[in-house]
Coordinates of C-alpha atoms in Angstrom, one line a residue:
M283 CA 43.2 21.7 -42.1
A284 CA 46.8 20.9 -40.1
A285 CA 44.6 21.5 -36.8
R286 CA 41.6 19.3 -37.7
I287 CA 43.8 16.7 -38.6
S288 CA 46.1 16.9 -35.6
L289 CA 42.4 16.8 -33.5
S290 CA 41.2 13.3 -35.6
S291 CA 44.6 11.8 -34.7
L292 CA 44.2 12.7 -31.1
A293 CA 41.4 11.2 -31.1
M294 CA 42.5 7.7 -33.1
A295 CA 45.2 7.5 -30.3
L296 CA 42.9 7.9 -27.5
L297 CA 40.2 5.1 -29.0
A298 CA 42.9 3.2 -29.7
L299 CA 44.6 3.4 -25.8
S300 CA 41.1 3.1 -24.7
A301 CA 40.3 0.1 -26.4
S302 CA 43.5 -1.4 -24.9
L303 CA 42.9 -0.5 -21.6
A304 CA 39.5 -2.5 -21.8
A305 CA 41.5 -5.1 -22.9
V306 CA 43.7 -5.0 -20.2
H307 CA 41.5 -4.7 -17.6
G308 CA 39.1 -7.8 -18.9
H309 CA 42.5 -10.3 -18.3
T310 CA 43.1 -9.1 -14.6
H311 CA 39.2 -9.4 -14.2
H312 CA 39.3 -13.2 -15.9
T313 CA 42.7 -13.5 -14.0
K314 CA 41.4 -12.1 -10.3
H315 CA 38.4 -13.9 -10.4
P316 CA 39.4 -18.0 -11.3
R317 CA 36.5 -19.4 -10.2
H318 CA 34.2 -18.0 -13.3
S319 CA 37.3 -18.9 -16.0
D320 CA 36.2 -21.0 -18.7
S321 CA 37.1 -24.9 -19.3
A322 CA 38.9 -25.8 -22.3
T323 CA 36.8 -28.0 -24.9
G324 CA 37.7 -31.1 -26.8
N325 CA 40.1 -29.2 -29.2
G326 CA 41.9 -26.8 -26.5
Q327 CA 39.9 -23.8 -27.3
P328 CA 38.2 -22.0 -24.7
E329 CA 34.9 -22.2 -24.3
N330 CA 32.2 -19.1 -24.5
T331 CA 33.1 -16.7 -21.8
Q332 CA 29.3 -15.2 -22.4
A333 CA 27.2 -19.1 -21.5
L334 CA 24.2 -19.0 -19.9
P335 CA 23.7 -20.1 -16.4
P336 CA 23.2 -23.2 -16.0
I337 CA 19.4 -24.0 -14.8
S338 CA 19.7 -24.5 -11.7
A339 CA 21.1 -20.8 -11.3
N340 CA 17.6 -20.0 -12.9
A341 CA 15.7 -21.6 -10.9
Q342 CA 17.1 -20.0 -7.7
L343 CA 16.6 -16.9 -8.8
A344 CA 12.9 -17.6 -10.4
S345 CA 12.4 -19.2 -6.6
Y346 CA 12.3 -15.9 -4.8
D347 CA 9.2 -15.0 -6.8
T348 CA 7.3 -17.8 -4.7
T349 CA 9.1 -18.6 -1.7
P350 CA 8.8 -15.1 0.2
S351 CA 5.3 -15.5 1.3
L352 CA 5.8 -19.3 2.5
Q353 CA 8.5 -17.4 5.0
V354 CA 5.9 -15.9 6.8
L355 CA 3.3 -17.8 7.8
G356 CA 4.8 -18.0 11.3
D357 CA 3.6 -20.9 13.2
V358 CA 2.1 -22.4 9.8
T359 CA 4.1 -25.1 8.7
H360 CA 4.8 -25.8 4.6
T361 CA 3.3 -29.5 5.1
N362 CA -0.3 -28.6 6.4
I363 CA -0.7 -25.4 4.2
T364 CA -3.8 -25.2 1.5
G365 CA -5.2 -22.7 -0.4
A366 CA -7.6 -21.8 2.4
H367 CA -4.7 -20.3 4.5
F368 CA -4.9 -17.4 1.3
T369 CA -8.8 -17.0 1.0
F370 CA -11.0 -14.7 3.4
H371 CA -14.7 -15.3 3.0
G372 CA -16.0 -11.9 5.5
F373 CA -16.7 -9.9 2.2
R374 CA -19.0 -12.2 0.8
D375 CA -22.7 -12.0 2.8
A376 CA -22.3 -8.0 2.3
L377 CA -21.1 -7.8 -1.4
S378 CA -24.2 -10.5 -2.2
N379 CA -27.0 -9.0 0.3
A380 CA -27.5 -12.0 1.7
T381 CA -27.9 -9.8 4.8
A382 CA -30.2 -6.9 5.5
A383 CA -28.6 -3.2 4.8
P384 CA -27.2 -2.0 8.1
H385 CA -28.8 0.8 9.8
N386 CA -25.3 2.5 10.2
F387 CA -22.1 3.1 8.5
T388 CA -19.8 0.1 9.0
V389 CA -16.9 -1.9 8.0
I390 CA -16.1 -4.9 7.5
K391 CA -12.0 -5.0 7.8
A392 CA -9.0 -7.5 5.8
S393 CA -6.1 -6.6 7.5
V394 CA -3.4 -8.5 9.1
A395 CA -5.5 -9.4 12.0
E396 CA -8.5 -10.7 10.6
F397 CA -6.5 -11.8 7.2
P398 CA -3.0 -13.4 9.0
A399 CA -1.8 -14.7 5.5
L400 CA -1.4 -10.7 4.6
K401 CA 1.3 -10.6 6.9
E402 CA 4.6 -8.9 5.3
Q403 CA 2.0 -8.8 2.5
S404 CA 2.1 -4.9 2.5
V405 CA -1.6 -5.1 1.4
S406 CA -5.1 -4.8 3.1
Y407 CA -8.8 -4.4 2.2
A408 CA -11.6 -3.0 3.5
L409 CA -15.2 -2.9 2.9
L410 CA -17.6 -0.1 3.9
S411 CA -21.1 0.1 3.5
F412 CA -23.1 3.6 3.7
P413 CA -26.5 3.4 4.4
P414 CA -28.7 7.0 2.9
G415 CA -27.0 9.6 4.6
S416 CA -24.3 8.2 6.8
V417 CA -20.5 9.4 6.2
N418 CA -17.3 7.9 7.1
P419 CA -15.9 10.7 10.0
M420 CA -12.9 12.5 9.3
H421 CA -9.7 9.6 9.9
T422 CA -6.3 9.4 8.8
H423 CA -4.3 6.2 8.0
P424 CA -0.8 6.7 9.1
R425 CA 0.6 3.8 7.6
A426 CA -0.8 3.2 3.2
S427 CA -2.6 5.5 1.3
E428 CA -6.0 4.4 0.5
L429 CA -7.7 3.9 -3.1
L430 CA -11.1 3.4 -2.3
L431 CA -13.7 1.7 -5.5
V432 CA -16.9 2.4 -5.0
V433 CA -18.7 -0.4 -6.1
D434 CA -22.4 0.7 -5.5
G435 CA -24.1 3.6 -5.3
A436 CA -22.7 7.1 -5.2
L437 CA -20.2 9.2 -2.3
S438 CA -19.0 12.5 -1.6
V439 CA -15.1 12.0 -0.8
G440 CA -12.3 14.3 0.3
F441 CA -8.9 15.5 2.1
V442 CA -7.1 17.8 3.5
D443 CA -3.7 18.0 2.7
A444 CA -0.3 19.6 4.8
A445 CA -1.1 23.1 3.1
D446 CA -4.5 22.9 4.7
K447 CA -6.4 22.9 1.0
V448 CA -9.3 20.6 0.9
Y449 CA -10.0 17.8 -2.1
T450 CA -13.5 17.0 -2.7
Q451 CA -15.1 14.6 -5.8
D452 CA -18.5 13.5 -6.4
L453 CA -18.1 9.8 -7.0
A454 CA -20.5 7.1 -8.6
A455 CA -20.4 3.4 -8.8
G456 CA -16.8 2.0 -10.9
D457 CA -15.3 5.5 -9.6
M458 CA -11.6 5.4 -7.6
F459 CA -9.9 7.7 -5.1
V460 CA -7.0 8.0 -4.1
F461 CA -6.7 9.2 -0.3
P462 CA -2.7 9.9 0.3
K463 CA -1.3 8.9 3.5
G464 CA -1.6 10.4 6.3
T465 CA -4.1 13.3 5.2
V466 CA -7.5 13.4 7.2
H467 CA -10.0 12.5 4.2
W468 CA -13.8 11.1 5.1
Q469 CA -16.6 9.5 3.1
Y470 CA -20.5 10.6 2.8
N471 CA -23.4 9.1 1.3
K472 CA -25.7 12.3 0.7
G473 CA -28.0 9.9 -1.3
S474 CA -31.2 8.8 -0.7
V475 CA -29.9 4.9 -1.7
P476 CA -27.6 2.7 0.3
A477 CA -23.3 2.5 -1.1
K478 CA -20.9 0.4 -1.2
A479 CA -17.0 0.6 -1.5
L480 CA -13.8 -1.0 -1.6
S481 CA -11.0 0.7 0.2
A482 CA -7.4 -1.4 -0.6
F483 CA -4.3 -0.2 1.2
G484 CA -0.7 -0.3 1.1
S485 CA 0.0 -1.6 4.0
A486 CA -1.4 -5.2 5.9
A487 CA -2.4 -3.1 8.7
A488 CA -3.2 0.1 7.8
G489 CA -3.5 1.7 10.9
L490 CA -6.9 4.0 11.7
V491 CA -6.8 7.8 14.1
S492 CA -10.4 8.9 14.4
V493 CA -10.4 12.7 14.7
P494 CA -13.7 12.8 16.4
A495 CA -13.0 9.8 18.5
T496 CA -9.6 11.2 19.0
V497 CA -10.4 14.3 20.3
F498 CA -13.5 14.3 22.1
G499 CA -13.4 9.9 23.0
T500 CA -10.3 10.1 25.1
G501 CA -10.8 12.2 28.2
I502 CA -8.8 15.3 26.5
D503 CA -10.0 18.0 29.7
D504 CA -13.0 20.0 28.8
D505 CA -11.5 23.4 29.2
V506 CA -8.3 22.4 27.2
L507 CA -11.0 21.4 24.0
A508 CA -13.3 24.6 24.8
K509 CA -10.3 26.6 24.1
S510 CA -8.9 24.7 21.1
F511 CA -12.1 24.9 19.5
K512 CA -13.6 28.4 21.1
T513 CA -16.5 27.0 22.5
D514 CA -17.6 26.3 26.2
A515 CA -17.2 23.0 28.0
A516 CA -21.1 22.6 28.0
T517 CA -20.5 22.3 24.2
V518 CA -17.8 19.9 24.6
Q519 CA -19.6 18.0 27.0
K520 CA -22.3 17.5 24.3
L521 CA -20.2 16.6 21.4
K522 CA -18.7 14.1 23.8
A523 CA -22.2 12.3 24.1
A524 CA -22.9 12.9 20.9
L525 CA -19.9 10.6 20.3
T526 CA -20.3 8.0 22.9
L527 CA -23.8 7.3 21.5
H528 CA -22.9 7.1 18.1
K529 CA -19.7 5.2 18.7
H530 CA -20.4 2.5 16.1
Y531 CA -19.5 5.6 12.9
I532 CA -16.5 5.0 14.5
A533 CA -14.6 1.8 12.8

């Protein structure tokens, strides 16, 4: 029992000491920063030290939610900005079927190059149109992940991770699929009707590295390619010729 009483007393003493140190620290902090000291009320008593910041301070904090986008407009001055600057109409015709369905896979991009208001906003879009049997060839986006939403038709998609594991999935309208940043991936319309998809990127300029175009369309020596792919130079030349004829697939 004596030991328990002794421990209890010690605990109480430590609590009292902590409270004393906190009070001393608070007094020291208060006198060290006189600009935060409280003014006296009419009766000579100090005001509440937990008073809310003035309205002007709250307004200044709130302004950070809206001003950054206006600070990255480049040569556009604030006096001539309208809603049109923040609007992109490039998908309208394709989504409303106002134009004929494409005969080959096509991409309409809404990156910072086409939509300058995206500068430093870390977002962008692309509208992908797939005729039956068409493919968006294997490629990567070095600066962003891609979140794909099928809006019409169906697609078969996939990617390869850093451990060379392949992930594939069949998607219907309304389904989404994410391609992790930097992974080699593709989309394929293996059905008999057209398909459309919207791709969102976590960058205003996600970048594109097409595997077929990079390998066979950049002038790499035929012998190097033949040895790399365990084939012959004649086959490499056929692949290069086919890629040139169908370069519109690489968007």
